[in-house]
PDB file of C-alpha atoms (C1' of nucleotides) in Angstrom:
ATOM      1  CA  UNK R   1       0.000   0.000   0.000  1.00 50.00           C
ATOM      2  CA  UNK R   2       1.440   3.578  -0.863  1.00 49.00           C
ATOM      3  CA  UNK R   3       0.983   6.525   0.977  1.00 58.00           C
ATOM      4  CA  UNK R   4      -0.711   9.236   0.018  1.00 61.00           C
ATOM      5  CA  UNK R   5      -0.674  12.097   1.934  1.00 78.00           C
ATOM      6  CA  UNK R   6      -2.968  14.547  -0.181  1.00 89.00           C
ATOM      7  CA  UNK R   7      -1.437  17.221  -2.877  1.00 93.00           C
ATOM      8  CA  UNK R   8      -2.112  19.935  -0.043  1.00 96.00           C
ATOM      9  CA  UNK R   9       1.450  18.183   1.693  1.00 97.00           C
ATOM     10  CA  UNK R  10       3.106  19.665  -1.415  1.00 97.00           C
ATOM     11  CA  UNK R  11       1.572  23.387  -1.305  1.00 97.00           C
ATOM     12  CA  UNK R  12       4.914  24.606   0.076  1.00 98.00           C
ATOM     13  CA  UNK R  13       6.639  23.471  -3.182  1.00 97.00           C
ATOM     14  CA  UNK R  14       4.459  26.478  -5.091  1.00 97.00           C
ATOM     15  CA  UNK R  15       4.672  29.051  -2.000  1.00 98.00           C
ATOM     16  CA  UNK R  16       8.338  28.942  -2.288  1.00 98.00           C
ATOM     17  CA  UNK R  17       8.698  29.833  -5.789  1.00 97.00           C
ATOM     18  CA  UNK R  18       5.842  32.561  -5.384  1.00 97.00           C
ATOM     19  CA  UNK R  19       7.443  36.116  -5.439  1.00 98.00           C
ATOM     20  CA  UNK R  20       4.202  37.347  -3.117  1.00 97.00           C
ATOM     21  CA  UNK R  21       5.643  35.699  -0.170  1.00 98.00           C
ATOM     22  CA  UNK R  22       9.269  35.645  -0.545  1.00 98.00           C
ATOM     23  CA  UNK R  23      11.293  38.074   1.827  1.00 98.00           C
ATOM     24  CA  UNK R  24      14.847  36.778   1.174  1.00 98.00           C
ATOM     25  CA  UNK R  25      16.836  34.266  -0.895  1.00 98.00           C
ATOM     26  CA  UNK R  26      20.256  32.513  -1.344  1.00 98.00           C
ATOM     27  CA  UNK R  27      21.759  30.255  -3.854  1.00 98.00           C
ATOM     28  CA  UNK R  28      20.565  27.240  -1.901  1.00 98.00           C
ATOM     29  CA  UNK R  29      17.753  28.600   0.055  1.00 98.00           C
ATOM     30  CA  UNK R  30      14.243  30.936   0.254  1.00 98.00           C
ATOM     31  CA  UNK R  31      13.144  32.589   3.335  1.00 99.00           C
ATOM     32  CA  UNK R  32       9.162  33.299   2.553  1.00 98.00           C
ATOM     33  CA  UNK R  33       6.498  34.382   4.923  1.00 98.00           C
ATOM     34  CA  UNK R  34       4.130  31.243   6.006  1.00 98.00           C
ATOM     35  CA  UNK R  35       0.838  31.961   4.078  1.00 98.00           C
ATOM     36  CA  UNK R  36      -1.343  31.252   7.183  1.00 98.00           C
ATOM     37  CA  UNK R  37       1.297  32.748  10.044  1.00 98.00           C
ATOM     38  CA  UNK R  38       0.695  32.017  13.564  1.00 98.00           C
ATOM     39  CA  UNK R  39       2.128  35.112  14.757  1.00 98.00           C
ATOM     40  CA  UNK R  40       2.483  38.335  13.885  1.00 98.00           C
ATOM     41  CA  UNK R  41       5.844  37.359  12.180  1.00 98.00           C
ATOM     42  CA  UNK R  42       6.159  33.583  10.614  1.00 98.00           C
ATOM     43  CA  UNK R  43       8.520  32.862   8.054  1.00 99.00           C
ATOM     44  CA  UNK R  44       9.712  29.617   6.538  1.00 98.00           C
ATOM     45  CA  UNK R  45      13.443  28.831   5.369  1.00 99.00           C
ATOM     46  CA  UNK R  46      13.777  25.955   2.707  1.00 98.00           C
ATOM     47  CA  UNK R  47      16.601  24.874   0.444  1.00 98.00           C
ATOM     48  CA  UNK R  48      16.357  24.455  -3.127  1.00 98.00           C
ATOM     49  CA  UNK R  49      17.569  20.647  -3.204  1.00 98.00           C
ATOM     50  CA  UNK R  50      14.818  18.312  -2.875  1.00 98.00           C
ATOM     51  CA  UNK R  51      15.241  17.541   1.091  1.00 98.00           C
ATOM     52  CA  UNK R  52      11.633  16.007   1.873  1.00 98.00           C
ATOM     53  CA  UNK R  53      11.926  16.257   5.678  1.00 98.00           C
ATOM     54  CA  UNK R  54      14.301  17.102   9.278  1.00 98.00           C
ATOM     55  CA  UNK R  55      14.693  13.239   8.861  1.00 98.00           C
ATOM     56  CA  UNK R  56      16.266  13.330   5.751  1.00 98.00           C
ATOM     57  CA  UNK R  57      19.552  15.717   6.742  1.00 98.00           C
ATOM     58  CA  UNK R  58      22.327  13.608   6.859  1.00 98.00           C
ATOM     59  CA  UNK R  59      26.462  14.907   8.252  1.00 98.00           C
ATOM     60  CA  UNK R  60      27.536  14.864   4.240  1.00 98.00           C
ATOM     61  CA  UNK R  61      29.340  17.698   3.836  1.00 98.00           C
ATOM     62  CA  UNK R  62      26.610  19.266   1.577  1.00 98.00           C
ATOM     63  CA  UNK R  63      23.863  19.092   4.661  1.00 98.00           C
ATOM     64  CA  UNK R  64      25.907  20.478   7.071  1.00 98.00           C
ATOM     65  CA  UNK R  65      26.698  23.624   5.100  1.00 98.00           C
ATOM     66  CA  UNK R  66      23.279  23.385   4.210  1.00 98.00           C
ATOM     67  CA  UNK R  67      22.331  23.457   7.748  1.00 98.00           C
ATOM     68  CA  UNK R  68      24.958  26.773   8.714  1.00 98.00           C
ATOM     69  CA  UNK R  69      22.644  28.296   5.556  1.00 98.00           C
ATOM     70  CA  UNK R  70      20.014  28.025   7.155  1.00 99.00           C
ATOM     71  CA  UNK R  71      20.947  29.414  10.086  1.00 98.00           C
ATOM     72  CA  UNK R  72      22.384  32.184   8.986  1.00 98.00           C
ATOM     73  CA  UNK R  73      18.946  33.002   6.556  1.00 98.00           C
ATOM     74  CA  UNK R  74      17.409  32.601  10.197  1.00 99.00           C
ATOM     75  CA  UNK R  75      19.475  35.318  11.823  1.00 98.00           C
ATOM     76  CA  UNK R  76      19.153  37.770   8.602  1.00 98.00           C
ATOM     77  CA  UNK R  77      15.566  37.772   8.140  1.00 98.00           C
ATOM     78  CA  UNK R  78      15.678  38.262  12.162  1.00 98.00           C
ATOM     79  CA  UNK R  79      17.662  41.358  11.290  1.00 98.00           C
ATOM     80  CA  UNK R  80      15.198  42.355   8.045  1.00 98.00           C
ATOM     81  CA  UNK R  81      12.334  42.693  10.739  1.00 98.00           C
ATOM     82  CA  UNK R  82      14.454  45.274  13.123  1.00 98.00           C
ATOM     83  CA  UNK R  83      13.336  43.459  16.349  1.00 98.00           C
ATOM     84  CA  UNK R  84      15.313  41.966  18.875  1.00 98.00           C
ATOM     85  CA  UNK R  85      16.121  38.241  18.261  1.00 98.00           C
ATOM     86  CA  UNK R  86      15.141  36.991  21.661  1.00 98.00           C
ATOM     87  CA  UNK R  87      11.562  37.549  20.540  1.00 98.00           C
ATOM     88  CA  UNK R  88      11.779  34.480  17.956  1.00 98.00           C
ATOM     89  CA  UNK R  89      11.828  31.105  17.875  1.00 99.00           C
ATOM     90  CA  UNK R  90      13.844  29.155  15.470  1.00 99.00           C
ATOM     91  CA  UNK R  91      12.910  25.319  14.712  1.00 99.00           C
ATOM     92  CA  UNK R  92      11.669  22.507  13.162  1.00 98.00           C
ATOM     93  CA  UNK R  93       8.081  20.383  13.791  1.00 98.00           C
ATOM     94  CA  UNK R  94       8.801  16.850  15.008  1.00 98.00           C
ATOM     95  CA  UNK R  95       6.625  16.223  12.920  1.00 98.00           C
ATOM     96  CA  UNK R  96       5.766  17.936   9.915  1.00 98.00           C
ATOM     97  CA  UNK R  97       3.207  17.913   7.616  1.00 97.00           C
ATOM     98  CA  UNK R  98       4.355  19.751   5.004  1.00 97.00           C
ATOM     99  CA  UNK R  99       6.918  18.262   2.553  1.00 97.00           C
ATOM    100  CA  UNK R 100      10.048  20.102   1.955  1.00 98.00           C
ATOM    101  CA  UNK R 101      12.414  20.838   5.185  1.00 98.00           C
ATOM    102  CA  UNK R 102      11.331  24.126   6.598  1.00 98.00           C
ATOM    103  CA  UNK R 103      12.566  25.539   9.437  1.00 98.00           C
ATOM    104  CA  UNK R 104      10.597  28.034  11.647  1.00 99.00           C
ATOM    105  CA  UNK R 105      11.292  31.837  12.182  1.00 99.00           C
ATOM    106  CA  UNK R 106       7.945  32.748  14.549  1.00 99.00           C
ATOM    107  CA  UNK R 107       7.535  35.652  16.885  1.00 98.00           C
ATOM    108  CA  UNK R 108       6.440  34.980  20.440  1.00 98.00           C
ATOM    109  CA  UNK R 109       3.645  37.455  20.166  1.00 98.00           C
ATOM    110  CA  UNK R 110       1.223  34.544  18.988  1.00 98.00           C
ATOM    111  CA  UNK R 111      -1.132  37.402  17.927  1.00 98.00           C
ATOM    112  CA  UNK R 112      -3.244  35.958  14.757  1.00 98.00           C
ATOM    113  CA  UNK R 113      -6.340  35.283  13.337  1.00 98.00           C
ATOM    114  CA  UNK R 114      -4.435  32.100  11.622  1.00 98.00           C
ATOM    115  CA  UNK R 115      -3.664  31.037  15.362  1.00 98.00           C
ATOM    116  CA  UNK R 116      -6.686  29.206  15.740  1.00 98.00           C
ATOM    117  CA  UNK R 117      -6.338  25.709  17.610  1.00 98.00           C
ATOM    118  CA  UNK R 118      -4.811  24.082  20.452  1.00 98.00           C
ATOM    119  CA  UNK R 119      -2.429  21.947  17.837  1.00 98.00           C
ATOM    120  CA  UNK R 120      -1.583  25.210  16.256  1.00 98.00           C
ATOM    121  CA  UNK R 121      -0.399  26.033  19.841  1.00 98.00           C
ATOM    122  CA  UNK R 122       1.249  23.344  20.937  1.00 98.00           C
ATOM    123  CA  UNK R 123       2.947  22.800  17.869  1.00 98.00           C
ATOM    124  CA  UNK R 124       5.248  25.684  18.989  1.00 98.00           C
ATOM    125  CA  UNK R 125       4.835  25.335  22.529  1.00 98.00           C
ATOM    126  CA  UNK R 126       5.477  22.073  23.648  1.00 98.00           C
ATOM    127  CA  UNK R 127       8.532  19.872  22.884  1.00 98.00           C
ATOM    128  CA  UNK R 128       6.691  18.861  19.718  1.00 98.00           C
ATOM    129  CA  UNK R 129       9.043  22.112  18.249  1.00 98.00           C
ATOM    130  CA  UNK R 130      11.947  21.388  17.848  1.00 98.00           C
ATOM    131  CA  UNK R 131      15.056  23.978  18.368  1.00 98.00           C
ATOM    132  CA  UNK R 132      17.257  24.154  15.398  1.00 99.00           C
ATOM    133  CA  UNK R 133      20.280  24.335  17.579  1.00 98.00           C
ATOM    134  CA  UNK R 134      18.797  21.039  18.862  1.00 98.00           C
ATOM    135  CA  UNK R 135      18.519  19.525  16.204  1.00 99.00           C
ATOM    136  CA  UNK R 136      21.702  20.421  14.037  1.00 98.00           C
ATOM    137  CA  UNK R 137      23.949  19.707  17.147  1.00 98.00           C
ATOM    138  CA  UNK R 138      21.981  16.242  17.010  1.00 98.00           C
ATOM    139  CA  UNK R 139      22.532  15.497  12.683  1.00 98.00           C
ATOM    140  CA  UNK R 140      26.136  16.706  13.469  1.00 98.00           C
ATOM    141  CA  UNK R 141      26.500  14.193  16.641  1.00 98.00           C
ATOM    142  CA  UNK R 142      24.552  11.184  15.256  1.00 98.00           C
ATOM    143  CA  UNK R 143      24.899  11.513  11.332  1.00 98.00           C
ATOM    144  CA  UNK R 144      20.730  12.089  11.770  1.00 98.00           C
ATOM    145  CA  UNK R 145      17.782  13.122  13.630  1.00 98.00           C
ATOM    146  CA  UNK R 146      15.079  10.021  14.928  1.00 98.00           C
ATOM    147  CA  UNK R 147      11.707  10.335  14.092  1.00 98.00           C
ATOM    148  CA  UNK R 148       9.628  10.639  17.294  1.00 98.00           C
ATOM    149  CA  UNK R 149       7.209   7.902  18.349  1.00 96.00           C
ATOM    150  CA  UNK R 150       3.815   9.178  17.004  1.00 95.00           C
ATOM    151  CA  UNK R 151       1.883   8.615  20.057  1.00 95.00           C
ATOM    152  CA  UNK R 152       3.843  10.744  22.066  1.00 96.00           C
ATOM    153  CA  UNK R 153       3.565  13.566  18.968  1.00 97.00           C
ATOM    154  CA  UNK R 154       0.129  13.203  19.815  1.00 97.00           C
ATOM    155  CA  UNK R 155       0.133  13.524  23.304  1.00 97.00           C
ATOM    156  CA  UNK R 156       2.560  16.710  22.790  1.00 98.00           C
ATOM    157  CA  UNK R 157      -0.531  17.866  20.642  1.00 98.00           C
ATOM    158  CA  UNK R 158      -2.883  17.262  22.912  1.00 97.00           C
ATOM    159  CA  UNK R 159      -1.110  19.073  25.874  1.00 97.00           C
ATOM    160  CA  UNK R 160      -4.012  21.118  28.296  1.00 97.00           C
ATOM    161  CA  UNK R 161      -3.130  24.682  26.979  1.00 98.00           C
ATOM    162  CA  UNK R 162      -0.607  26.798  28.605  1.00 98.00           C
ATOM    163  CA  UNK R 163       0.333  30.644  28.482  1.00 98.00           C
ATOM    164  CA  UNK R 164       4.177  30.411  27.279  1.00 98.00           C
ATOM    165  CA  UNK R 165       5.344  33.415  29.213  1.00 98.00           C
ATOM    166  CA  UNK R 166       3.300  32.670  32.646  1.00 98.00           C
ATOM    167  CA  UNK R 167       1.300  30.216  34.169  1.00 97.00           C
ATOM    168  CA  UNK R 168      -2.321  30.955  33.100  1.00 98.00           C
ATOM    169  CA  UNK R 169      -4.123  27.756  32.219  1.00 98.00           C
ATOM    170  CA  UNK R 170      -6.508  28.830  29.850  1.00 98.00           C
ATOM    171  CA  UNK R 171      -9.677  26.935  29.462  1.00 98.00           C
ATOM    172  CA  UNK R 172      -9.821  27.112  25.752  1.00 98.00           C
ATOM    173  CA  UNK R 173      -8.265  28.956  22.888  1.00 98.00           C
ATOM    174  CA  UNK R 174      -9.841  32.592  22.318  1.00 98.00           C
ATOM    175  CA  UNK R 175      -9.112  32.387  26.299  1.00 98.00           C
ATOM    176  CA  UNK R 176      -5.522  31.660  25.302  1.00 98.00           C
ATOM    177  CA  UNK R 177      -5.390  34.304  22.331  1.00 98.00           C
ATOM    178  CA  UNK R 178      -7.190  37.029  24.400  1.00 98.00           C
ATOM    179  CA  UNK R 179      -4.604  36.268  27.303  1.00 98.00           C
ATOM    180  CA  UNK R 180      -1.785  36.961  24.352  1.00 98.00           C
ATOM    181  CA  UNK R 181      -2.775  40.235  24.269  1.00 98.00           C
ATOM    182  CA  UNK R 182      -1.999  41.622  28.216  1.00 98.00           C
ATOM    183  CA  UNK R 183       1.992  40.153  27.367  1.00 98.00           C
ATOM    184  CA  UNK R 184       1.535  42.315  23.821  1.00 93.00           C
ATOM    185  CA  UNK R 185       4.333  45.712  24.653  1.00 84.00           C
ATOM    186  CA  UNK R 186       3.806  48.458  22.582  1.00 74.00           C
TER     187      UNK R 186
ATOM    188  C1'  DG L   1      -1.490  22.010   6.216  1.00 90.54           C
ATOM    189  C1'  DT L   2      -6.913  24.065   5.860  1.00 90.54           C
ATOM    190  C1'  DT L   3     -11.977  23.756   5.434  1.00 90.54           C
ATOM    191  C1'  DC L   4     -16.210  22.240   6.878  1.00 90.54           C
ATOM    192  C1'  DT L   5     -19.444  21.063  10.168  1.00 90.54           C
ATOM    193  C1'  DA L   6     -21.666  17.714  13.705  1.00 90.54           C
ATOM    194  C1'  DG L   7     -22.368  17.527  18.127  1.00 90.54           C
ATOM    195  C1'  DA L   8     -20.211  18.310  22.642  1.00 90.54           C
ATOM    196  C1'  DA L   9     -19.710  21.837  25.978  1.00 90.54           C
ATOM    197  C1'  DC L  10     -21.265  25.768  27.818  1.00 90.54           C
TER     198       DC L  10
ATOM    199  C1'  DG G   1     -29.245  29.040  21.708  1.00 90.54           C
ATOM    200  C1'  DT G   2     -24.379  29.869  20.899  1.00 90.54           C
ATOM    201  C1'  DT G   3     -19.547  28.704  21.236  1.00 90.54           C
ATOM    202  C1'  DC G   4     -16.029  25.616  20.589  1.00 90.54           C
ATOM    203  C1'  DT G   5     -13.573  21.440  19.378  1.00 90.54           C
ATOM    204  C1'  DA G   6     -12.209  17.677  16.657  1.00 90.54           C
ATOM    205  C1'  DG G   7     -12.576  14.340  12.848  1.00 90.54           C
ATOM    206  C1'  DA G   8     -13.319  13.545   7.627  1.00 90.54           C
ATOM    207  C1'  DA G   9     -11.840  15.010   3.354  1.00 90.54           C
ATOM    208  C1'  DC G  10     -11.705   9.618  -2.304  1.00 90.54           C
TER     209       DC G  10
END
DNA sequence: GTTCTAGAAC
DNA sequence: GTTCTAGAAC
C-alpha cells in the first residue's frame, strides 16, 4: 500500500517559488512568509535541493553547510524585521506535515487570526518544536535526527493549553489568544 | 497544512 | 441558543 498524503502536503513546493511571499533568498535557500502565520511574524526557510523532511539531513558535507545556511537566513531575516532576536523562535516540527524541510522563524507574540487551535499552539509550545540548535547539534552528533514515536507527537498535541510566558491555564483557545494580548508591549 | 461542520460543551 | 472542538476530506 502507498501513501498518500494529499497534494495539499506539497503546497509549500508552489509558496516557495511565489514572489508574493518571498522576503529573502540565497543560492541554496528561500526565506518566505508562512501563508497562514501564527504570529504576527512567521517565516519559513527551505533549500532548493529536494530535502523532503528534518529526517532526511544527513552529516555529508553538503547538509551540514546546508544546515549553517540556514541558520544564517534565520538570523538575517531576524535582522530584516528590526526586532530583537530573543523575541523568535527558530525550529523545526517533530513532525511535519508539510513536505520540503522548513525551518521556523515565529515571533512569540502569537497574535493571529491564523492562530486558531490548540495543535496550532502546541505545535510551537510544547517539545513537539523542535530547536534548530537542537537539532543540528543532534545530525552533526549522530549523522541524523530520529523520528519521534507518534503517540507521544500526539500527546505533545494534545497538551491542556498553557500561556508560554506565565502560568495561566486557559480553558480554551480565544481564552488563550485574548490572554496573548496583556503580554503584547507596545 | 486548511476547510467544513456535527455535536459536545457551555 | 451559541460557542467551541475535533474528525473527515476519495
Amino acid at each position: 500500500m502507498t501513501k498518500n498524503k494529499g497534494s495539499w502536503s506539497l503546497a509549500l513546493l508552489e509558496t516557495m517559488k511565489d514572489p508574493l511571499y518571498r522576503v529573502i533568498s540565497s543560492e541554496i535557500a528561500v526565506v518566505i512568509k508562512d501563508k497562514f502565520p501564527k504570529a504576527k511574524y512567521h517565516f519559513l526557510i527551505l533549500p532548493y535541493e529536494d530535502i523532503p523532511t528534518v529526517f532526511h539531513l544527513t552529516s555529508s558535507e553538503r547538509h551540514l553547510k546546508l544546515m549553517d545556511e540556514l541558520e544564517l537566513l534565520a538570523k538575517n531575516v531576524v535582522e530584516v524585521t528590526g526586532l530583537n532576536s530573543n523575541i523568535f523562535q527558530v525550529g523545526y516540527h517533530s513532525s511535519p506535515s508539510m513536505q520540503r524541510l522548513h525551518l521556523h522563524v515565529i515571533s512569540n507574540d502569537y497574535n493571529s487570526p491564523c492562530l486558531k487551535t490548540k495543535i496550532h499552539w502546541n505545535s510551537f509550545n510544547t517539545k513537539f518544536f523542535w530547536d534548530v540548535k537542537y537539532v543540528h547539534k543532534e545530525i552533526r552528533r549522530n549523522g541524523k535526527v530520529n523520528k519521534p514515536n507518534p503517540d507521544i507527537s500526539k500527546q505533545l498535541l494534545a497538551t491542556e493549553l498553557r500561556c508560554h510566558k506565565c502560568d495561566f491555564r486557559p480553558k480554551n483557545m480565544p481564552e488563550l489568544k485574548q490572554h496573548l494580548l496583556s503580554h503584547i508591549t507596545c
